[in-house]
Short mmCIF file of C-alpha atoms in Angstrom, two decimals:
data_model
loop_
_atom_site.label_atom_id
_atom_site.label_comp_id
_atom_site.label_asym_id
_atom_site.label_seq_id
_atom_site.Cartn_x
_atom_site.Cartn_y
_atom_site.Cartn_z
CA UNK A 1171 -20.76 -15.38 -21.93
CA UNK A 1172 -17.93 -14.59 -19.58
CA UNK A 1173 -15.18 -17.15 -19.21
CA UNK A 1174 -12.96 -17.36 -16.17
CA UNK A 1175 -10.63 -19.89 -17.71
CA UNK A 1176 -7.16 -18.65 -17.05
CA UNK A 1177 -3.89 -19.50 -18.60
CA UNK A 1178 -2.83 -23.07 -17.77
CA UNK A 1179 -1.12 -23.12 -14.42
CA UNK A 1180 -2.70 -19.92 -13.12
CA UNK A 1181 -5.20 -20.54 -10.33
CA UNK A 1182 -5.48 -24.02 -11.83
CA UNK A 1183 -7.46 -25.28 -8.86
CA UNK A 1184 -9.57 -22.15 -8.48
CA UNK A 1185 -11.32 -21.97 -11.82
CA UNK A 1186 -14.31 -23.66 -13.35
CA UNK A 1187 -13.51 -26.96 -15.05
CA UNK A 1188 -15.66 -27.70 -18.08
CA UNK A 1189 -17.53 -30.98 -17.79
CA UNK A 1190 -20.79 -32.84 -18.33
CA UNK A 1191 -21.03 -34.69 -15.02
CA UNK A 1192 -24.12 -34.65 -12.82
CA UNK A 1193 -22.56 -32.04 -10.52
CA UNK A 1194 -21.69 -29.82 -13.48
CA UNK A 1195 -25.30 -29.95 -14.68
CA UNK A 1196 -26.85 -29.43 -11.24
CA UNK A 1197 -28.42 -26.04 -10.54
CA UNK A 1198 -25.82 -23.64 -9.05
CA UNK A 1199 -28.01 -22.89 -6.02
CA UNK A 1200 -28.11 -26.60 -5.18
CA UNK A 1201 -24.31 -26.75 -5.33
CA UNK A 1202 -24.07 -23.60 -3.20
CA UNK A 1203 -26.44 -24.96 -0.55
CA UNK A 1204 -24.53 -28.27 -0.52
CA UNK A 1205 -21.28 -26.37 0.09
CA UNK A 1206 -22.82 -24.34 2.92
CA UNK A 1207 -24.37 -27.40 4.59
CA UNK A 1208 -21.17 -29.43 4.21
CA UNK A 1209 -19.01 -26.64 5.67
CA UNK A 1210 -21.33 -26.02 8.63
CA UNK A 1211 -21.47 -29.76 9.33
CA UNK A 1212 -17.67 -29.94 9.23
CA UNK A 1213 -17.45 -27.17 11.82
CA UNK A 1214 -20.05 -28.55 14.23
CA UNK A 1215 -19.07 -32.24 14.05
CA UNK A 1216 -16.85 -32.88 17.09
CA UNK A 1217 -15.53 -36.36 16.31
CA UNK A 1218 -12.64 -37.46 14.09
CA UNK A 1219 -14.86 -40.33 12.85
CA UNK A 1220 -17.42 -37.83 11.56
CA UNK A 1221 -14.67 -35.83 9.87
CA UNK A 1222 -13.41 -39.03 8.21
CA UNK A 1223 -16.89 -39.84 6.89
CA UNK A 1224 -17.18 -36.33 5.48
CA UNK A 1225 -13.82 -36.77 3.75
CA UNK A 1226 -15.05 -40.00 2.14
CA UNK A 1227 -18.20 -38.19 0.98
CA UNK A 1228 -16.05 -35.41 -0.45
CA UNK A 1229 -13.83 -37.86 -2.35
CA UNK A 1230 -16.90 -39.58 -3.77
CA UNK A 1231 -18.18 -36.17 -4.90
CA UNK A 1232 -14.90 -35.56 -6.74
CA UNK A 1233 -15.31 -38.94 -8.41
CA UNK A 1234 -18.94 -38.15 -9.32
CA UNK A 1235 -17.76 -34.87 -10.89
CA UNK A 1236 -15.42 -36.85 -13.20
CA UNK A 1237 -12.45 -35.09 -11.60
CA UNK A 1238 -11.03 -38.16 -9.89
CA UNK A 1239 -8.80 -38.61 -6.89
CA UNK A 1240 -5.76 -37.55 -8.91
CA UNK A 1241 -7.28 -34.09 -9.40
CA UNK A 1242 -7.95 -33.86 -5.67
CA UNK A 1243 -4.38 -34.79 -4.73
CA UNK A 1244 -2.83 -32.59 -7.42
CA UNK A 1245 -4.82 -29.44 -6.71
CA UNK A 1246 -4.86 -29.79 -2.92
CA UNK A 1247 -1.34 -31.04 -2.27
CA UNK A 1248 -0.42 -27.82 -0.47
CA UNK A 1249 -3.63 -27.95 1.58
CA UNK A 1250 -2.93 -31.58 2.48
CA UNK A 1251 0.63 -30.68 3.50
CA UNK A 1252 -0.60 -27.75 5.61
CA UNK A 1253 -3.23 -30.01 7.19
CA UNK A 1254 -0.55 -32.54 8.12
CA UNK A 1255 1.45 -29.71 9.74
CA UNK A 1256 -1.63 -28.75 11.79
CA UNK A 1257 -1.99 -32.37 12.87
CA UNK A 1258 1.68 -32.65 13.84
CA UNK A 1259 1.54 -29.43 15.85
CA UNK A 1260 -1.49 -30.64 17.81
CA UNK A 1261 -0.01 -34.11 18.21
CA UNK A 1262 3.22 -33.02 19.90
CA UNK A 1263 2.12 -29.84 21.69
CA UNK A 1264 -1.20 -30.76 23.31
CA UNK A 1265 -0.59 -32.52 26.64
CA UNK A 1266 -4.13 -33.45 27.68
CA UNK A 1267 -6.06 -36.67 28.05
CA UNK A 1268 -4.24 -39.97 28.55
CA UNK A 1269 -0.61 -40.61 27.66
CA UNK A 1270 -0.37 -42.91 24.63
CA UNK A 1271 3.31 -42.96 23.69
CA UNK A 1272 6.65 -41.64 24.93
CA UNK A 1273 10.00 -41.38 23.15
CA UNK A 1274 13.15 -40.37 25.00
CA UNK A 1275 15.97 -38.96 22.85
CA UNK A 1276 18.65 -37.68 25.22
CA UNK A 1277 17.36 -34.55 26.85
CA UNK A 1278 14.38 -34.40 24.46
CA UNK A 1279 11.17 -36.21 25.35
CA UNK A 1280 8.38 -36.66 22.84
CA UNK A 1281 4.96 -37.60 24.14
CA UNK A 1282 1.69 -38.26 22.38
CA UNK A 1283 -1.50 -37.72 24.37
CA UNK A 1284 -4.98 -38.83 23.41
CA UNK A 1285 -6.39 -35.31 23.15
CA UNK A 1286 -3.50 -34.24 20.96
CA UNK A 1287 -4.04 -37.21 18.63
CA UNK A 1288 -7.80 -36.96 18.23
CA UNK A 1289 -7.91 -33.18 18.46
CA UNK A 1290 -5.24 -32.91 15.76
CA UNK A 1291 -7.19 -35.26 13.51
CA UNK A 1292 -10.39 -33.25 13.99
CA UNK A 1293 -8.77 -29.91 13.22
CA UNK A 1294 -6.73 -31.17 10.25
CA UNK A 1295 -9.66 -33.05 8.70
CA UNK A 1296 -11.98 -30.09 9.27
CA UNK A 1297 -9.53 -27.81 7.46
CA UNK A 1298 -9.05 -30.25 4.57
CA UNK A 1299 -12.79 -30.92 4.22
CA UNK A 1300 -13.82 -27.26 4.08
CA UNK A 1301 -11.08 -26.24 1.63
CA UNK A 1302 -11.62 -29.37 -0.48
CA UNK A 1303 -15.37 -28.74 -0.68
CA UNK A 1304 -14.73 -25.14 -1.74
CA UNK A 1305 -12.37 -26.31 -4.49
CA UNK A 1306 -14.98 -28.78 -5.71
CA UNK A 1307 -17.70 -26.11 -5.75
CA UNK A 1308 -15.57 -23.75 -7.82
CA UNK A 1309 -14.53 -26.56 -10.18
CA UNK A 1310 -18.07 -27.76 -11.02
CA UNK A 1311 -20.12 -24.55 -10.79
CA UNK A 1312 -20.17 -22.27 -13.81
CA UNK A 1313 -19.68 -18.75 -12.39
CA UNK A 1314 -21.99 -17.19 -14.97
CA UNK A 1315 -24.80 -19.60 -14.13
CA UNK A 1316 -24.19 -19.01 -10.42
CA UNK A 1317 -24.39 -15.23 -10.75
CA UNK A 1318 -27.51 -15.37 -12.91
CA UNK A 1319 -29.15 -17.90 -10.58
CA UNK A 1320 -28.49 -15.65 -7.58
CA UNK A 1321 -29.87 -12.62 -9.42
CA UNK A 1322 -32.98 -14.50 -10.52
CA UNK A 1323 -33.40 -15.71 -6.92
CA UNK A 1324 -33.55 -12.14 -5.66
CA UNK A 1325 -29.99 -10.80 -5.53
CA UNK A 1326 -29.91 -7.24 -7.00
CA UNK A 1327 -28.43 -7.44 -10.48
CA UNK A 1328 -25.96 -4.67 -9.65
CA UNK A 1329 -24.44 -6.89 -6.94
CA UNK A 1330 -24.55 -9.83 -9.33
CA UNK A 1331 -22.61 -7.83 -11.90
CA UNK A 1332 -19.94 -7.19 -9.26
CA UNK A 1333 -19.66 -10.95 -8.71
CA UNK A 1334 -19.36 -11.69 -12.42
CA UNK A 1335 -16.78 -8.95 -12.88
CA UNK A 1336 -14.66 -10.23 -9.99
CA UNK A 1337 -14.76 -13.80 -11.28
CA UNK A 1338 -13.81 -12.60 -14.73
CA UNK A 1339 -10.92 -10.34 -13.79
CA UNK A 1340 -9.19 -12.37 -11.06
CA UNK A 1341 -7.56 -14.86 -13.49
CA UNK A 1342 -7.09 -12.10 -16.07
CA UNK A 1343 -5.12 -9.92 -13.65
CA UNK A 1344 -3.07 -12.91 -12.58
CA UNK A 1345 -2.20 -13.59 -16.21
CA UNK A 1346 -1.25 -9.95 -16.75
CA UNK A 1347 0.95 -10.06 -13.63
CA UNK A 1348 2.78 -13.05 -15.11
CA UNK A 1349 3.21 -11.21 -18.42
CA UNK A 1350 4.60 -8.14 -16.64
CA UNK A 1351 6.96 -10.34 -14.65
CA UNK A 1352 8.22 -12.08 -17.79
CA UNK A 1353 8.68 -8.72 -19.55
CA UNK A 1354 10.69 -7.29 -16.63
CA UNK A 1355 12.86 -10.39 -16.36
CA UNK A 1356 13.47 -10.26 -20.13
CA UNK A 1357 14.91 -6.78 -19.54
CA UNK A 1358 17.40 -8.26 -17.08
CA UNK A 1359 15.61 -7.31 -13.86
CA UNK A 1360 16.14 -10.01 -11.23
CA UNK A 1361 12.87 -10.67 -9.40
CA UNK A 1362 13.66 -14.12 -8.01
CA UNK A 1363 14.13 -14.72 -4.29
CA UNK A 1364 12.58 -13.36 -1.10
CA UNK A 1365 15.16 -10.86 0.14
CA UNK A 1366 13.93 -7.42 1.32
CA UNK A 1367 15.65 -5.71 -1.61
CA UNK A 1368 14.00 -7.97 -4.17
CA UNK A 1369 10.67 -7.51 -2.44
CA UNK A 1370 10.92 -3.73 -2.86
CA UNK A 1371 12.05 -4.23 -6.46
CA UNK A 1372 9.05 -6.48 -7.12
CA UNK A 1373 6.67 -3.85 -5.80
CA UNK A 1374 8.26 -1.25 -8.06
CA UNK A 1375 8.49 -3.28 -11.24
CA UNK A 1376 5.43 -5.54 -10.88
CA UNK A 1377 2.71 -3.93 -8.78
CA UNK A 1378 3.00 -0.41 -10.20
CA UNK A 1379 2.49 -1.54 -13.85
CA UNK A 1380 -0.26 -3.91 -12.72
CA UNK A 1381 -2.14 -1.15 -10.86
CA UNK A 1382 -1.89 1.10 -13.93
CA UNK A 1383 -3.29 -1.71 -16.08
CA UNK A 1384 -6.10 -2.40 -13.62
CA UNK A 1385 -7.10 1.26 -13.48
CA UNK A 1386 -7.17 1.39 -17.27
CA UNK A 1387 -9.46 -1.62 -17.46
CA UNK A 1388 -11.73 -0.24 -14.74
CA UNK A 1389 -12.00 3.07 -16.61
CA UNK A 1390 -12.89 1.25 -19.84
CA UNK A 1391 -15.49 -0.85 -18.04
CA UNK A 1392 -17.00 2.24 -16.40
CA UNK A 1393 -17.38 4.03 -19.72
CA UNK A 1394 -18.98 0.93 -21.24
CA UNK A 1395 -21.47 0.69 -18.36
CA UNK A 1396 -22.39 4.37 -18.67
CA UNK A 1397 -22.92 4.08 -22.44
CA UNK A 1398 -25.29 1.16 -21.90
CA UNK A 1399 -27.13 2.96 -19.06
CA UNK A 1400 -26.32 0.24 -16.57
CA UNK A 1401 -28.49 0.48 -13.46
CA UNK A 1402 -31.15 2.65 -15.08
CA UNK A 1403 -33.93 0.10 -14.48
CA UNK A 1404 -34.77 -1.79 -11.31
CA UNK A 1405 -35.20 -5.07 -13.16
CA UNK A 1406 -33.37 -6.65 -16.07
CA UNK A 1407 -33.94 -9.36 -18.64
CA UNK A 1408 -31.84 -12.53 -18.92
CA UNK A 1409 -30.75 -14.44 -21.99
CA UNK A 1410 -30.87 -17.68 -19.99
CA UNK A 1411 -33.26 -18.57 -17.20
CA UNK A 1412 -31.87 -20.76 -14.44
CA UNK A 1413 -34.89 -22.85 -13.52
CA UNK A 1414 -35.05 -25.33 -10.66
CA UNK A 1415 -36.47 -28.72 -11.56
CA UNK A 1416 -38.79 -30.56 -9.22
CA UNK A 1417 -36.00 -32.93 -8.22
CA UNK A 1418 -33.68 -30.03 -7.46
CA UNK A 1419 -36.33 -28.38 -5.29
CA UNK A 1420 -36.59 -31.60 -3.32
CA UNK A 1421 -32.81 -31.69 -2.94
CA UNK A 1422 -32.82 -28.12 -1.63
CA UNK A 1423 -35.21 -29.21 1.11
CA UNK A 1424 -33.47 -32.52 1.82
CA UNK A 1425 -29.88 -31.27 2.06
CA UNK A 1426 -30.23 -29.30 5.34
CA UNK A 1427 -32.18 -32.19 6.88
CA UNK A 1428 -29.61 -34.83 5.90
CA UNK A 1429 -26.63 -32.83 7.10
CA UNK A 1430 -28.45 -31.92 10.33
CA UNK A 1431 -29.12 -35.60 11.04
CA UNK A 1432 -25.49 -36.42 10.27
CA UNK A 1433 -24.24 -33.70 12.63
CA UNK A 1434 -26.56 -34.83 15.44
CA UNK A 1435 -25.53 -38.48 15.11
CA UNK A 1436 -21.81 -37.77 15.23
CA UNK A 1437 -22.24 -35.04 17.85
CA UNK A 1438 -23.61 -37.67 20.21
CA UNK A 1439 -20.75 -40.02 19.35
CA UNK A 1440 -18.24 -37.22 19.93
#
């Protein structure tokens, strides 16, 4: 088994969270289809009311995954802040629709128009919903099960191995970058700040050692794959078979229908 659990604090919202909830135990393809349907619905729904309903559904999904609202707020606080900035930008810059509110402060005039208000809500909620759904999918879907399910569904196992390798090494490389950074700072090299000089210094003392480490790991992995004759056969055997239950097959059929009905209803209201 390949674990993508990283060191605490590294990609803390972008790794699989162990759990026994219903969403954790659901077939990975069902979770993947739910993410795709949810994201498409978020993009095609034109009303802020529809976006709000989707947000409620998303929060309930976090609760059903035993992650809770605290996990949502903690992991997505930057996304929520960025979404509020998108809303504020639309609110004060879009001058279309009907005038709702005016504030005069000397030579500065602030106006809120209806299109800026509702358009800002739509864009901000769409952004938060899509990113939040992606976080939830990553948190409840075991990457190994997902890769094996895709391969057993028809994805070439060579491409599936690329997916597993990427999921495995992303947190590992991030951890190694932190170790290199700590080692360089222990030597007295100042890497804090965002000045151009420190940026160049960071590239020299962080990225160069990291690239060397990455190339070494890739070379080791390549040798291991050649020794095991990876890719020799067109098909491969699996230690675990990801089978769809009858209920999950019904969900796969029902999900596109439900989200399509939802999008049509709120499209008319929009």
